[in-house]
Structure formats: structure tokens, C-alpha cells
Amino acid sequence: MLIAQVLLNAVVLGCLYAAIAAGFSLVWGVLNVINLMHGSFIVLGSYLAWLAYNALGLDPWYVLIAAAPIFFVLGYGLQRGLLNRVIAAPVLVTLTMTFGIDLILSNSMIKVFTADFRKLILDPPLGVWQLGPLVLPVDRALVMVLALALTGLLYLLLRHTRIGRAIIAVRLDRDAARLMGVNVNSVYASAFGLGAAMAGCAGVLLAMIFPISPLTSSSYLGKAFAVCVLGGLGSVPGAVAGGLFLGLLESFGALALGPEHGTTLSFAVLIVFLLVRPHGLLGKRGFE
Amino acid sequence: MTEVLALESVSRRFGGLQALQDVSLRLHKGEVLGLIGPNGAGKTTLINVITGVHRASGGRVMFQGEDITSRKPYQAARMGLARTFQIVQPFPELNVLDNVASAALFSQSGLTVAGARKAAEGHLEFVGLGSVSDRPAASLTLAMRKRLELAKALAMKPKILFLDEVNAGLNTAEVEQAMTLIRTLAERGLTIVVIEHLMKVVVDTCSRVVVLQNGRLIADGLPHDVVRDPLVVEAYLGQKYAKLAQQFAQGEQR
Amino acid sequence: MNTTTLLEVRAAQAGYGQVNVLWGVDLVLKQGEITSLIGSNGAGKSTLMRVLSGLVALRSGELHWEGIRLEAGATPASLLVLGIAHVPEGRRLFGAMSVEDNLLMGAYARKADRTTIRRDMDRVYTVFPKLFERRAQAGGTLSGGEQQMCAIGRGLMSAPRLLMIDELSLGLSPLLVDQLVQSLQLLNREGLSLLVVEQDVVTALELSNTAYVMDTGRITHHGHSAALLKDPAIREAYLGSAYA
Amino acid sequence: QDVVRFGAPLPLTGALAPEALKQRQGYDLWAEESNKKGGINVGGKKYRVEIVYSDYQSNTPRAVQTAERQITQDKVDFLFGAFGSGAAKAASTVTERYGRPSIAAAASSEQVYDQGYKYLFGTFTPNSTLTNPLADIVKTKLPPNSKVAILARNDLFPLSIAQEMEKSAKSRGFNVVFSEKYAINTMDHSAALAQVKAQNPQWIFMTGYINDLVLLRKQMADQRITAEVVTMIAAPAYKEFIDAAGQGAENISSASWWHPALRYKGTDIFGSTENYVKAFEAKYKSTPDYAQASASVAGALFQMAIEKAGTLDPAKVRDALAALDVMTFWGPVRFGPTGQINSLQPPVFQIQKGKPVIVFPAEAKQGEFQMGVK
Amino acid sequence: MKLNAYFLMLGLIVVAAMLPWTDSAYLMRLGTLAAMYSVLAVSWTIVGGFTGYPSFATAAFFGLGAYTGGILVARGWPLSLAVLCAALLAFVLALSLGSVLLRLKGHYFAIGSLAVVEVLRELANSSTELTGGGMGLNVPMSSGGSIAATASLFYWFMWALLLLCFLMARWIERSKLGFGLACIRQNEAAADMIGVNATLYKSLAFGFSAIFVGAAGAVYAAWVNYIEPADVFDVLLSVKPIVMALLGGLGSVSGAVAGALVFLGLEETLWRNMLEMHSAALGVLVVLLLLFLPHGLVSLPRRLARRASGASHD
Ligand SMILES: Nc1ncnc2c1ncn2[C@@H]1O[C@H](COP(=O)(O)OP(=O)(O)OP(=O)(O)O)[C@@H](O)[C@H]1O
Ligand SMILES: Nc1ncnc2c1ncn2[C@@H]1O[C@H](COP(=O)(O)OP(=O)(O)OP(=O)(O)O)[C@@H](O)[C@H]1O
Ligand SMILES: CC(C)C[C@H](N)C(=O)O
Ligand SMILES: [Mg+2]
Ligand SMILES: [Mg+2]
């Protein structure tokens, strides 16, 4: 029974992880940028949901509709205005740039929102489903479904649209993509904007479950990293697979070795995974 | 003639694709072997298997009587197997001299950095890049890079030299210069394997030609015979070329 | 033969960073013609092509399309819409994309519907059956010659009016060069204009109607290909002693 | 007028910021109160109190640097300890090295004080003084051999108090069926909680700082975990915890080093507990809890020791502190041989109807211990 | 150009030698930290700059060194011996990890190296008997000596480490090893083909890059007297050296030192002057530097010269 409950928890958690990582994976796999701002975007999304709920009484799932364009524009602007100027430079330069911008972002968030942990407490609460001996909090279930829907949308977008193919082409060869008539700058910025939108939306959803504070951004970032490695870079199905895998690993790791070892185990497995399957569970070399 | 390299039914798969199938081949010291075949026939793959870049999925590679099937590329290099890349691979930030010096330095033991540079100068002169030795490799034109690639391979004091399309992209005059270089090397007794689509080069420099198609050897013989082989004509040369070759051969006989 | 001018460049100067590569180049491409561009290594042939496709900006000089002057700073996207496609030196395939996706990228700038694109793709596959065999393989793992086919096929997918191919025969087997030349001539008869850079001078001059010879950033000769093929100076410089 | 400078390295930003801000309120209140009365009387001369704050961002190594910088750069005469057992312990190496008396206003673990340091004092009694009375009360309510589950943050204070809890529980015949730690920054406790639930314990004991415990409480509810007794340390005393946990706070029990409902008559600057609470409410419009009161009393104790020593000489003030035996609004104060207070009886309380209600000791008791946490 | 590096080092040594005479504990602390940061940045340059492998493992070796040193010192070992042990252990670990980890390329390597930090941190966290776990480890003050004397002991120790580290990096740069690393960085497949034993070379680079980081960790532990896993295995310890190296100019040893000094200067100034917004201000500076000085401080003289000579296009 315990096993079944842990399994259920793990799957739910895994889907959340997938939503956390999908945008990060996209930006990393496609733009070849490790976006250290990703965690802050998520937190910012959570604040958006929190503000909307407390100030306007808007439920998070409505906020989702607004968050996507807002964060898209934010990401698009940051990429166009700052990152794009060093996009041709080696990986480390763009990484450092996102590190710098993230310092600004997170410090500003602390200034504006303080480091206090906030909670978005839905009133009335959504309650808990009792499925026989198993329990499933309704908010988690809802977030899981919405998160999966979001990732699914992203997948369709990348897979079956012109812009999706263009994003991949630009990643592989800028000049050749230009020759195909792709507006490279706008594709880069769009990809980054998509990544940011995914992060923002994930943040909105997670606000229903996790406490909100600028300080949590690094844990989100850490999860995103792990998911990408486990699932494979730049691939949406990979993010889902990686997320589920991480969820399982952490939950059963905690069960077997004690709660504080869940993360250790997942990182140890991560190293092993890197060595035997550097492209992750579902990753092709660098994109989907 | 001593045998330096022997392939014993070497095979290599990529997923569902059989890139090489039971290739058996012997190479003797001092030979200049032409390796030709249609695009995608497996020529580059064959070199990659011999030099350890890819592992053979079946068969053995013997070098001077020793089994080197599972050698790593750097080990193969140190044993005297040098190759040029079909798509040139210089160290872009190093200057031309250091590109060549690096080849000398790491393929042989007992050289110092200074010694390797000294040795490199000679090779650069030989390929005609002496005047650009301090330019970064990234700034060279294609023809120069191809020659740089050759100089690097030579600096490794190879026992066998694999030239993968060193002439592609060169104009006719430049090709002639390159052929002169290859012939000089052959005269010095170096064993050379030439992959080339320019039949003129193959016919004029090789002492023997083998033909790969779909991963299998389909012909082996003297250049003039091979280019007249109907199988080869059909798979690789085309009628137009065959006619040209015919004229050419007749011209030579006259 | 229709002789309206398609693309014309006048007094073009262009280069990279501090260095100038083109020093006042004039070149006229006529509708329905195959033009070849030959010259020694580093002469600036590829650079000129990049100028014509908008990859490299003109430093001075003018670009005209069907008699209308194009604004400075034309991008590849805008030129592609006019019908100019460029198969670049070094092929520049999207290495991790499948052959088929590479071809689809060629049609990126087109506003055509799926069936038209599908039809054009089938045509490319008829010209290069090998590509059809390898259509699901990643571009980067193709053999050298297969990559060349894929690059040319990708260029064709934009349904261009003018196709520019840098280093046409590079790495292709003699048989394939033959077939390619025939295919290009066929496409040409159907109305496609071509600009071809080709190291094999004989092939270049046999394929083209008009030819330009370039040396250190300037056009040194131009005229009918057949005439140039007979010109002793050209033979001496580009065919080497054996052919002189 | 002359000033005497006190250094207060605090985690004003970062994870521990909410608690650091409380401490700052406590220090400020004392400084204001003291200066209102003319300052500290040092051998007949009045010195104004000045507190130098610096933020170490909830980052322990920075706390050490900050403390050192306050001594060497800001030239403070005395220091308050950094927040929490971990940082206070780390920073105490500096004050010891420089020979500056320092009072830790938020460090209760014995591991902080057992280093043989002479200049370190603390206002909190050891962790066992919380767990023992708790276990005593619960013992009277639950059948013998009841099951206890303990979940602790992997951090100095929580681990230390969890160890004490385990000891207290075992020695009273409880059956400790689960005792695990969770990593700092854990956001999802569902795996650990599922295990707790599977054990079906009567008493659940959880430790951590406020953010951890709010989260744990919510996720317990998500998993429909209930127990006869749920104890959390150290957060339920804070109004912020009660607000954040809402209904979930009901019947959560805890213990703390001080409670505003206590009634001590002190000789310190604030006088009685009542006076202190009144002064605090006047200034901040809210009721103080132990985090604020501890900071204020640390200041008040410094003042008493300095006035007694009649000098600002660090060594003399240190001796005066060590010899202190006074009554304050915080309770009777005497520092034991390690420098930690050993003269207090911390109250046990429970959240009832959204208010902390003292259930022990008898003299301060406000209500009965209630069973059942849903 | 080459002289410049030595001039920089010489200048630094002179300044460093004078610092203790200022008798300012604050400056001494800053000076010690400066040397420590420089050690980290220079060490990172060996693997990140020379070899082109973006390592995030710095914190792993630092933490390992800190705990090794801390535990040994706490058990009464003399500092120098403890530091030696820490350095050795870091070297051995890096060497053996390197041969496995360095099979990964680019981003994957970055993640792999980051994961090593996480795993070691959690190991330290959970081996409570040895390390004290989350409760931290007290490293008792080295006996005797005044405050000033202890401060300058650590100060000189750290600077000695920096000098050795600097010399080692310069030596590697010129040696056959350095040459091979440059080849690997630019084109690993081609390096393989000319006979470079890439696995060995990369592992060596990784190993050498760990030695002094481990040593610095050990000195740090004794210096601050108290360490905990979250502190010495802090990911920022991995990120900062990269920022410093980039500030200085990727791949340049003296650039790394210059970058470390400038970074520390900025960090400290901002921290002192704008407490609440200092990290945002640091972020702004990082962004500006990347935008306007993408090739780092080492490119500054050349740029200035170019500006002065009036060449306008860029
Ligand atoms: N890494 C790989 N993965 C999958 N297929 C591969 C890989 N490398 C080569 N191939 C396939 O193997 C076949 C042989 O390739 P190879 O490069 O050896 O041809 P080649 O004879 O050198 O051709 P060319 O003359 O065009 O250079 C080709 O069809 C190619 O697509
Ligand atoms: N991206 C670049 N940056 C700087 N210089 C370049 C660049 N590309 C080409 N050059 C230089 O410009 C000159 C002309 O090069 P270009 O490639 O146009 O010549 P080409 O005639 O196409 O030669 P090839 O026959 O070798 O292809 C050469 O000197 C070359 O070194
Ligand atoms: C304020 C308290 C929760 C601090 C705690 N007693 C500690 O030692 O860390
Ligand atoms: Mg090939
Ligand atoms: Mg060219």
C-alpha cells in the first residue's frame, strides 16, 4: 500500500518536474544556452499567480492564459536586448550572462517581495481525493493535468509548425538557416520567449502547491538540470520521461534510504546516466 | 614486397545500414592504392575503421602483422597510420607551424616542443606553405588547408598515409601541384592510400586501384583495367567518363 | 533565348572585417541562362555569391533584380522571396536533422501548400534517388557526396528562379557529376537560371552558356563559355600545362 | 555624548530573514528604551547605545566574515550572536579570537556552547528543556508504548532537538518508529510523509524553521495524515505560522523559551513581562514572541553586566556576565559554566482557536492540553 | 605580452608583501580571500580555459579539501600536512573522476561535474560521524599566536598556494601537455588523429586543476574555523571562478588572476556600499562587462591601443 501511494506521489511529482524542465530544455537544446534565469522565471510566475489571486481573486488556471504571453514577451525582450548580443560567443559567455541577469532578477524579487515564503491558499480549498486507500490532493492532480497539457502544446508547436523547424534549424547552423530565409534573431528570441513562457506557466501552476519565495528558484533550476540530463536535451518527450524518472528516483530513493538521500541518489544516478546514456532517455543529439 | 596492412573481412554497421561488408584487402609497402567508389560506398568509413575512429563490427585489421582492430585513434596514429580528413580539420587558433608541429610532437615520442617546430618547418616547405607558417590556420583558403592537412599527416612520419579527397575543391592547376607532391612521396617509398573522385589523379598516381560499392569490394587491379571494368563504369564512372578514359588511354598508347 | 536580365551587380565591393575581398565586381545573370564563375582559390567567388544571396553586405556598389535596384542591406530572407537560392560552400546541412527535414527547411520561406511542397520534394528525390533511400538519416552522418546532393536538393526546394551553387561537383563521383549536370540542364530548360562556381573548368564551361573568370577580387574575363574554353590564356591559367 | 556600539550580524535577507527581522525589532526596542533613559551608565558616565546591523544573507560563512568585519571595521565593543545555532556557533569563533563578549539570542543547542569558549553566552536553555516537559505531558495523555515519528531538517538546531526528543521519548517509554531527516530546501515532502503515514504514529514530532514547518503542515493535510499529537518546533509561537497554517494550526503543540503570557517581575530595563509586552505592542502594534523578546533581553543583560562592571573593558564585562544572577522580564537569568542560560523553565503551549495557549508549567497554565490533530 | 604576466605577478607579490604592514585585519582578510579566489580561477583555467571543458567541479574539490583539511586539523595534525593531504586527495579524486567524466562533452560534461558537487555535498551531509553532517564541523583555532600572527599565517599560506598554482599553470601552458590540451580544445577528433592521448591529457588537466583548489579548501577550513556542507560545497564556488576567468579573458592565466582580483573588488565594494541591492549591482556589472569587454581584461590594453591609434572600425 505504501508502495502504491509512493508511486502515485512520484508520478504526480514527475509531471510537475516535466513542466519545470520543458522550457529549460528547449532553450538549452535549441539555443545552446544554459539559462540560469529559468528558476527565477518560475518564481516570478508564482508571484504573478499569487498577486492575481490575492489582489483580483483570480484563480491560477485563469492566470495561466495571461502568463504565457507576458512571459513570452519578457523572454523575447531579454533575449533580443541582452543575450542576443553575445549569442555567437562560447557557451560559457552566455551562461555567465544569464548568471548576471539572474542576479539582478532574484535580487529585485527579494527587494520587491522580500524573502518571506508566501502561500497561495485557495479558498475554499480543493480538497483531497480518496481513491480507496490512496490519497491524491486535488490541487496536485489539477496542476499535473495542466502541466501535461502545456508540455503537450509545446511539443505540438515544435514538432508540427514551421517555427518549430526553424528553431531547430537555427540551432544547428545559423548561417544556413539565414539562407533558408529564416529570421535568425527573431527565431532565437521566440525560442527563448517560449522557454520563458513555459517557465512562467509552470510557476503559476506550482504556486498552488509549493511555497513562493525568490529563494526557491535555485531548487527549480536544479530539478530542471537533472530532468534534462535524465530525459535528454531539447526534447519535450524527453523532459516528460526525465521528469517522471526523477520523480520516481527521488520518491523511492527517499523510501529506501531516508528522505534526505532522495536527492543524493538522483544526482548519483544522474552521473551514471551521463556516462552510459549521455543523450538521456529520449534525447537525440541536441534537439527534437 | 612486404605486406603492411591486411583487412580480413572487415564489416561495419550503422544501425540498419551495412556500411562495410566483408572487406578483405592487402596493402604492400610502397604501394599507392587508389580507393574509389560511388558516394556513400563506405570509403571514408573504411579509413575510419582502420584508424580506430569507428570500431569494426566484424573482421580484423592487421598492421605489420599485429592485430589493431580495437586500437584507439591516438594509438593508431602513433603506430604510423596518418590520415587527412575529407572535411579539413585544422586547429583553427593555432598557427600553421604549430598545427604541423603538434602532429610531429604527439605522434612520436622523445620530441620537445621546440624540436617539433623545427621538424614542422621542413614539412611546410615541402607542401609549399612555408610563407604562411605564422598565420592562424583559420585564415587559410581551402587549398591551403588541404595542403596543411597533408603537412600534418607527413609530420607524423607515417608508415601508411591515407588521403581522403585531398584534391576535392582544388582547381586543375592546384590538383597538378598536389599530384606532384603525392608522386614525390611515393618515390620516397611511402605507402599511400588515395581516396579520390578525380579520375585523372587516380589514374596518374596510383599503382593499384580498388573499388567499393555498397560496402563491398567490387574490383581490384591496375588503374587502366579497373576504369574499363564494366561494373565500375556502370556503378561509378558513367559512360561519358568511360569514353574519356578510353580516349585518354588510346592517346597514351599512341 | 530570353535575354532579360535577372540579377545584376555593379561595382561591388565587399569583404570581412578589416579586409576587402571584392574590388569592384560587375556581373550580369540573364534569365534562363547558366552562368559559371571560375577562378583560383581565394579569388572571391564564394564571397561574391554570398553578396548575391545577402549573406555578406555590399560595402559599395549596387544590386539590381530584374532592373530594379535593391535597397542596401537586403537579407537572405528578402532575396529568397524574390527567388534567389544559394547552395553554400561546405554544404552547411542541418547536421542533426533528417534529410527530409533539411529539404523542408529549403521550402521554409515559401508560402506554398503542403501538396506543392510534397510534389517538389518528390522531384528532388527523382533527381537524387540516393536521398530518398537516406531520407530519415541525419544530414550530418551522410557521406560527403550524399551531403552535396542534399544541399542542392534543399536549394531546389525553395522553388527558386535563380539557383546559385558553390562548388558544384565537390566530392561527387564522376557518374553523379554527369547526372547532376544533366539534371541541371533539364531544370534550366524548364526555366531555372543558374550561377555555378566550379573548380573543374571543363565541366563548368561545358555546362554554362556564359562564364566569368575571377582573380583576386576582380573579374578578369567574361564571355561565352564556348569561346572561353578555347581561349589559350584561360587554358594556361586554369587547366594547367597538360591541357594548354 | 559617548556611544557604546553593539554589533548584530543577522540574516536580514535570505531564507532566515523573517526571523532575523524579528530579532532586529527586539534589539531596536531595547536600544530605544535604553537611550530614552539616557543610555548605559558606565561608572557614572552615560553612554548612548548604538546597534550596527549587517546582513549575512542567511549564508553562514558570510556570518563569520560579517562578525569579524564588525569588530575590525565597525569597531563594535560587544556582539550579539548570529541567528540560529549553526551560524551562532560559526561566528563565535571570531568573537572568541578577538576576545569580545557576545550573547547569542537565538541558539539553544548545546553543541554551540560546548566548545570551551569563554566569551560566548546564550539566552536559550538547552534543547532538552523543551523536549522533556513535552514528553512528560504527552505521556499522561497517550497509552504506554505509543508510536512516535520524528522528522527533522538536516541542520544543527533541528537535528539536535530531534536527538533530544528521541531521548526524551524513549526514556518515557514511547516507541520511536520513525526518525529521519530531510534536506535543507526540500520542497516536496510527500515521500517522507507517506512513510510516516504508513507507520500510523500517535505522536508526530517535526522540527525545522518556520518555512519548513508551514510546508510540512500543508503537505500533511494533503496526505490526510492525522495523529493524536502533532508537535512542531520552532515556529508555532509565531503569529506568521498560525496565519499561514490556518485551520491546520489547530492543536499543534510546541514549546518555547518564553511566552508573552508569562508573568515575571524583573530588575532589568523593561521591568516586568507585562511592561515588556506593552512597550513592544506600543512600538510595533503586534504581540512579541520569544524571538523578539530574546533579542531584547540580550541587550538588557549586556546593559546590566556593563553597569555592574562599571567599564567597557571586554574582559571585565565578560566576567560580569558570567557572574550575573538576576531576574528579568524573560525570567531568572544565570549563565551556566558553558555560558548557556540554565535558570529557566520553558513553557509548553498549544495552538487553540488560533492562539498559543500555555499548558505547562502549572503556574502559567492558560488551558488544558487537547488531543487530536486533523 | 609574455613579460606582462610576470610583471603582473611581480606587482602582485610586492603589493601582497606590503599588505601585512598596514596592520589592518580587514585588508588581511581581503588579501587572503583574493589569493584564494585567484587560486580557484587559475585552477579552473587549466581545465576550462586550456582544455575547453566547462567544469563546474571547483566546489567539489574545494569542499573535499576543506573537509579533509578540517578533519585532520581538528585531530591535531599540523596545518601544512593537512593541506598536503587535502591537495593529494583532490588530485587523486579528480584524476580518477576525470577519466570517466571527461568522456562527456560540452554541456553534458558541465552537468556531470556539477553533479559531482551535489553528490559530495550530500555525502558530507550524511556522514555525520566523520563530518558532523548538517551540524557543521568545528575546526579549532591553530594554537598559540596573536590574532595578527594567525591572520598573517593564513595570508601567507594562501599566497604561497597562489604562487605555486600560478607557476604550475604557466608550466603546463608551455609544456607538451599544454600544447596537447590546446589541440583537444580546438578539435578533439583531430587531436586524436595525430596521436594525442586525449583521455590521459584531459584527466591530467582535471587532476592538476584540483590540486590547489583542494589545498585552498583546507587552508580555508582552518582559517574560518567552522565549515558546513552548504558552505564549502556551494555551487557559487563553481560559478564564480568561471566568471572571474571570463572577466580576465578566457584561457589566460594572468587574466584569471586579474579577473579574480577585480571580481573580489567589485563584490566587496558593492557589498559594503549597497547592502540590499549589491547582488543586483554585481549582476549589472557582469552583464556590462560581457557586453563591452567580451574578451576580458586581458584584451583591454589592446583595445585601448587600438582606440588611441584611431582605428575606428571594429
Ligand atoms: N555515423 C554514421 N551513422 C549512420 N550512417 C553513417 C555514419 N557514417 C557514415 N554513414 C553512412 O555510411 C555510408 C558510407 O559512408 P562513407 O562516408 O564511408 O562514404 P564514402 O564512400 O566516403 O562517400 P563519399 O565519397 O561521398 O565521401 C553512407 O551511406 C553514410 O550515410
Ligand atoms: N568568413 C571569412 N572571414 C574572413 N576572411 C574570409 C572569410 N571567407 C573568406 N575570406 C577570405 O576572403 C578571400 C576570398 O575568399 P572566397 O571564399 O570568396 O574565395 P573563393 O574564390 O571562393 O575561393 P575557393 O575557391 O577556395 O572557395 C580569401 O582570401 C579568404 O581567406
Ligand atoms: C529562534 C530559534 C528557532 C533558534 C533555535 N533555537 C536555534 O538554535 O537555532
Ligand atoms: Mg567519404
Ligand atoms: Mg569558395
PDB file of C-alpha atoms in Angstrom, chain C residues 112-189:
ATOM      1  CA  ALA C 112       3.161  27.097 -50.813  1.00  0.00           C
ATOM      2  CA  ASP C 113       0.708  24.476 -49.575  1.00  0.00           C
ATOM      3  CA  ARG C 114       1.672  21.008 -48.462  1.00  0.00           C
ATOM      4  CA  THR C 115       0.908  19.202 -51.684  1.00  0.00           C
ATOM      5  CA  THR C 116       3.025  21.553 -53.768  1.00  0.00           C
ATOM      6  CA  ILE C 117       5.895  21.100 -51.389  1.00  0.00           C
ATOM      7  CA  ARG C 118       5.389  17.356 -51.365  1.00  0.00           C
ATOM      8  CA  ARG C 119       5.460  17.354 -55.152  1.00  0.00           C
ATOM      9  CA  ASP C 120       8.665  19.374 -55.255  1.00  0.00           C
ATOM     10  CA  MET C 121      10.222  17.049 -52.779  1.00  0.00           C
ATOM     11  CA  ASP C 122       9.380  14.072 -54.915  1.00  0.00           C
ATOM     12  CA  ARG C 123      11.068  15.812 -57.806  1.00  0.00           C
ATOM     13  CA  VAL C 124      14.211  16.238 -55.763  1.00  0.00           C
ATOM     14  CA  TYR C 125      14.066  12.552 -54.910  1.00  0.00           C
ATOM     15  CA  THR C 126      13.832  11.704 -58.595  1.00  0.00           C
ATOM     16  CA  VAL C 127      16.906  13.751 -59.328  1.00  0.00           C
ATOM     17  CA  PHE C 128      18.743  12.169 -56.363  1.00  0.00           C
ATOM     18  CA  PRO C 129      17.332   8.718 -55.672  1.00  0.00           C
ATOM     19  CA  LYS C 130      20.071   8.183 -53.079  1.00  0.00           C
ATOM     20  CA  LEU C 131      18.472  10.904 -50.970  1.00  0.00           C
ATOM     21  CA  PHE C 132      15.213   9.052 -50.972  1.00  0.00           C
ATOM     22  CA  GLU C 133      16.982   5.992 -49.635  1.00  0.00           C
ATOM     23  CA  ARG C 134      18.560   8.064 -46.869  1.00  0.00           C
ATOM     24  CA  ARG C 135      15.609  10.350 -46.201  1.00  0.00           C
ATOM     25  CA  ALA C 136      15.355   9.554 -42.484  1.00  0.00           C
ATOM     26  CA  GLN C 137      19.083   9.686 -41.804  1.00  0.00           C
ATOM     27  CA  ALA C 138      20.612  12.697 -40.068  1.00  0.00           C
ATOM     28  CA  GLY C 139      22.239  15.069 -42.541  1.00  0.00           C
ATOM     29  CA  GLY C 140      25.485  15.096 -40.598  1.00  0.00           C
ATOM     30  CA  THR C 141      26.107  11.393 -40.994  1.00  0.00           C
ATOM     31  CA  LEU C 142      25.662  11.299 -44.755  1.00  0.00           C
ATOM     32  CA  SER C 143      28.697  10.573 -46.853  1.00  0.00           C
ATOM     33  CA  GLY C 144      30.398  13.538 -48.432  1.00  0.00           C
ATOM     34  CA  GLY C 145      28.674  13.163 -51.750  1.00  0.00           C
ATOM     35  CA  GLU C 146      25.278  12.486 -50.259  1.00  0.00           C
ATOM     36  CA  GLN C 147      25.596  15.720 -48.343  1.00  0.00           C
ATOM     37  CA  GLN C 148      26.231  17.578 -51.569  1.00  0.00           C
ATOM     38  CA  MET C 149      23.091  16.125 -53.087  1.00  0.00           C
ATOM     39  CA  CYS C 150      21.078  17.046 -50.045  1.00  0.00           C
ATOM     40  CA  ALA C 151      22.374  20.598 -50.167  1.00  0.00           C
ATOM     41  CA  ILE C 152      21.447  21.026 -53.802  1.00  0.00           C
ATOM     42  CA  GLY C 153      18.086  19.416 -53.191  1.00  0.00           C
ATOM     43  CA  ARG C 154      17.475  21.806 -50.364  1.00  0.00           C
ATOM     44  CA  GLY C 155      18.265  24.712 -52.646  1.00  0.00           C
ATOM     45  CA  LEU C 156      15.773  23.428 -55.186  1.00  0.00           C
ATOM     46  CA  MET C 157      13.070  23.156 -52.565  1.00  0.00           C
ATOM     47  CA  SER C 158      12.690  26.911 -52.402  1.00  0.00           C
ATOM     48  CA  ALA C 159      11.456  26.751 -55.998  1.00  0.00           C
ATOM     49  CA  PRO C 160      13.963  29.408 -56.985  1.00  0.00           C
ATOM     50  CA  ARG C 161      14.189  31.330 -60.201  1.00  0.00           C
ATOM     51  CA  LEU C 162      17.897  31.639 -59.744  1.00  0.00           C
ATOM     52  CA  LEU C 163      19.863  28.840 -58.103  1.00  0.00           C
ATOM     53  CA  MET C 164      23.434  29.533 -57.113  1.00  0.00           C
ATOM     54  CA  ILE C 165      25.636  26.545 -56.401  1.00  0.00           C
ATOM     55  CA  ASP C 166      29.064  26.935 -54.861  1.00  0.00           C
ATOM     56  CA  GLU C 167      31.478  24.114 -55.695  1.00  0.00           C
ATOM     57  CA  LEU C 168      29.068  22.066 -57.733  1.00  0.00           C
ATOM     58  CA  SER C 169      30.999  18.834 -58.177  1.00  0.00           C
ATOM     59  CA  LEU C 170      32.887  18.836 -54.922  1.00  0.00           C
ATOM     60  CA  GLY C 171      33.211  15.310 -53.674  1.00  0.00           C
ATOM     61  CA  LEU C 172      30.817  13.788 -56.188  1.00  0.00           C
ATOM     62  CA  SER C 173      31.582  10.674 -58.134  1.00  0.00           C
ATOM     63  CA  PRO C 174      32.091  11.134 -61.879  1.00  0.00           C
ATOM     64  CA  LEU C 175      28.837   9.359 -62.599  1.00  0.00           C
ATOM     65  CA  LEU C 176      26.974  11.628 -60.287  1.00  0.00           C
ATOM     66  CA  VAL C 177      28.546  14.775 -61.684  1.00  0.00           C
ATOM     67  CA  ASP C 178      27.352  13.603 -65.035  1.00  0.00           C
ATOM     68  CA  GLN C 179      23.851  13.009 -63.825  1.00  0.00           C
ATOM     69  CA  LEU C 180      23.818  16.254 -61.946  1.00  0.00           C
ATOM     70  CA  VAL C 181      24.890  18.231 -64.973  1.00  0.00           C
ATOM     71  CA  GLN C 182      22.103  16.616 -66.957  1.00  0.00           C
ATOM     72  CA  SER C 183      19.567  17.338 -64.255  1.00  0.00           C
ATOM     73  CA  LEU C 184      20.634  20.936 -64.032  1.00  0.00           C
ATOM     74  CA  GLN C 185      20.391  21.317 -67.751  1.00  0.00           C
ATOM     75  CA  LEU C 186      16.905  19.874 -67.601  1.00  0.00           C
ATOM     76  CA  LEU C 187      15.882  22.258 -64.857  1.00  0.00           C
ATOM     77  CA  ASN C 188      17.428  25.047 -66.860  1.00  0.00           C
ATOM     78  CA  ARG C 189      15.338  24.163 -69.865  1.00  0.00           C
TER      79      ARG C 189
END
